[in-house]
Amino acid sequence: MTLEQRLGAVEGRISSMLQSLGRARDEVTLVVVTKNHPVDLAIELYGLGVRDFGENRDQEAQPKAHDFAQLVEGSSATWHFVGQLQSNKAKSVASYAGVVHSVDRESLLIALEKATVERTKPLDVFLQVNLTSDPGRGGVNPAELEPFAERVAGASGLNLLGIMAVAALDEPLEREFEKIAKLSQKLISVAPQAKFISAGMSQDFETALAYGATHLRIGTAITGKRNY
Ligand SMILES: *Cc1c(COP(=O)(O)O)cnc(C)c1O
């Protein structure tokens, strides 16, 4: 299959799932994760109508976003940072990303607040929760969601969009996405505007949609295997 065919196939699955749920296509943002692929692939996707691109490492994303802006005149692309983010990379990420999906701790929050001083527009962010007991996976412990959400919602230069999580593939999917939906409700009770849900990847995006996902982060199902 070509890139165009794989994108079309995923778009088709998103549309039919949304139709069966009675949800509109424009409620959902498809972020195509281009990590470990060259800028040419992002440019080809842009030609096919993709406007939202996901990356998970600043070392790779920064030059890619830069080259992309040079090569695509008047680009209206938005770069989404979806991976664990070190505080010392916050300034770089805030220089090209429109959305950071992985805000999960106070030190990063402070670094991002500082980094956004030079931006003209606020930085959209998701608060990431960790559904596992492994702190190395990134994300705030669900038990600490509310106090941290108050902090993020009140942070200067940041606009809290909602919740982000990665479903564990060794757990029953429905239960994982049910947890995310519940945590989203909890977040909304603290920050009423933060109603978006970043969840759903190549292996699980249809289930994610059934549980209210609004931002899908899909890589391999569209881009093919990554070159490491
Ligand atoms: C790589 C990545 C994705 C995309 O994963 P696929 O399985 O290739 O769709 C989504 N979210 C995050 C945080 C990622 O790092």
Short mmCIF file of N, CA, C and O and ligand atoms in Angstrom, two decimals, residues 33 35 56 82-83 164 166 200-203 217-221 226, ligand 1:
data_model
loop_
_atom_site.label_atom_id
_atom_site.label_comp_id
_atom_site.label_asym_id
_atom_site.label_seq_id
_atom_site.Cartn_x
_atom_site.Cartn_y
_atom_site.Cartn_z
N VAL A 33 1.78 10.72 13.57
CA VAL A 33 3.07 10.70 14.26
C VAL A 33 4.17 10.32 13.26
O VAL A 33 4.19 9.20 12.74
N LYS A 35 7.53 10.52 13.80
CA LYS A 35 8.83 10.24 14.43
C LYS A 35 9.57 9.13 13.69
O LYS A 35 8.94 8.17 13.21
N ASN A 56 8.16 12.81 19.09
CA ASN A 56 8.36 12.53 20.52
C ASN A 56 9.78 12.79 21.03
O ASN A 56 10.08 12.48 22.17
N VAL A 82 4.47 14.76 21.57
CA VAL A 82 3.69 13.73 22.25
C VAL A 82 4.50 12.86 23.21
O VAL A 82 3.96 11.99 23.88
N GLY A 83 5.81 13.06 23.28
CA GLY A 83 6.64 12.17 24.10
C GLY A 83 7.01 12.78 25.44
O GLY A 83 6.68 13.93 25.73
N MET A 164 -4.38 13.45 28.50
CA MET A 164 -3.69 12.56 27.56
C MET A 164 -3.26 11.31 28.30
O MET A 164 -2.84 11.38 29.46
N VAL A 166 -1.69 7.01 27.48
CA VAL A 166 -1.33 5.89 26.60
C VAL A 166 -1.92 4.64 27.24
O VAL A 166 -1.62 4.33 28.39
N GLY A 200 -5.52 7.05 21.87
CA GLY A 200 -5.78 6.27 20.66
C GLY A 200 -4.59 6.32 19.73
O GLY A 200 -4.16 7.41 19.34
N MET A 201 -4.02 5.14 19.44
CA MET A 201 -2.87 5.00 18.56
C MET A 201 -3.22 3.96 17.49
O MET A 201 -4.38 3.56 17.39
N SER A 202 -2.23 3.53 16.72
CA SER A 202 -2.51 2.60 15.61
C SER A 202 -3.31 1.37 16.03
O SER A 202 -4.21 0.93 15.32
N GLN A 203 -2.97 0.82 17.21
CA GLN A 203 -3.56 -0.46 17.62
C GLN A 203 -4.93 -0.32 18.27
O GLN A 203 -5.61 -1.33 18.44
N ARG A 217 -3.44 9.91 18.05
CA ARG A 217 -2.02 10.03 17.70
C ARG A 217 -1.62 8.76 16.98
O ARG A 217 -1.32 7.75 17.60
N ILE A 218 -1.66 8.80 15.66
CA ILE A 218 -1.47 7.57 14.89
C ILE A 218 -0.19 7.63 14.07
O ILE A 218 0.02 8.56 13.29
N GLY A 219 0.67 6.63 14.29
CA GLY A 219 1.94 6.54 13.55
C GLY A 219 1.89 5.44 12.52
O GLY A 219 1.41 5.62 11.40
N THR A 220 2.39 4.27 12.92
CA THR A 220 2.67 3.18 11.97
C THR A 220 1.51 2.79 11.05
O THR A 220 1.77 2.41 9.91
N ALA A 221 0.28 2.85 11.50
CA ALA A 221 -0.83 2.45 10.63
C ALA A 221 -0.87 3.33 9.38
O ALA A 221 -1.40 2.93 8.33
N ARG A 226 8.67 2.26 11.25
CA ARG A 226 9.64 3.35 11.46
C ARG A 226 11.06 2.86 11.23
O ARG A 226 11.39 1.73 11.57
C1 LIG B 1 4.88 6.76 18.76
C2 LIG B 1 3.75 7.29 19.53
C3 LIG B 1 2.43 7.20 19.03
C4 LIG B 1 2.09 6.52 17.73
O1 LIG B 1 2.20 5.13 17.88
P1 LIG B 1 1.75 4.09 16.74
O2 LIG B 1 1.58 2.81 17.46
O3 LIG B 1 2.85 4.07 15.73
O4 LIG B 1 0.48 4.58 16.15
C5 LIG B 1 1.42 7.76 19.79
N1 LIG B 1 1.66 8.36 20.98
C6 LIG B 1 2.91 8.45 21.49
C7 LIG B 1 3.09 9.10 22.81
C8 LIG B 1 3.98 7.92 20.79
O5 LIG B 1 5.21 8.00 21.31
#
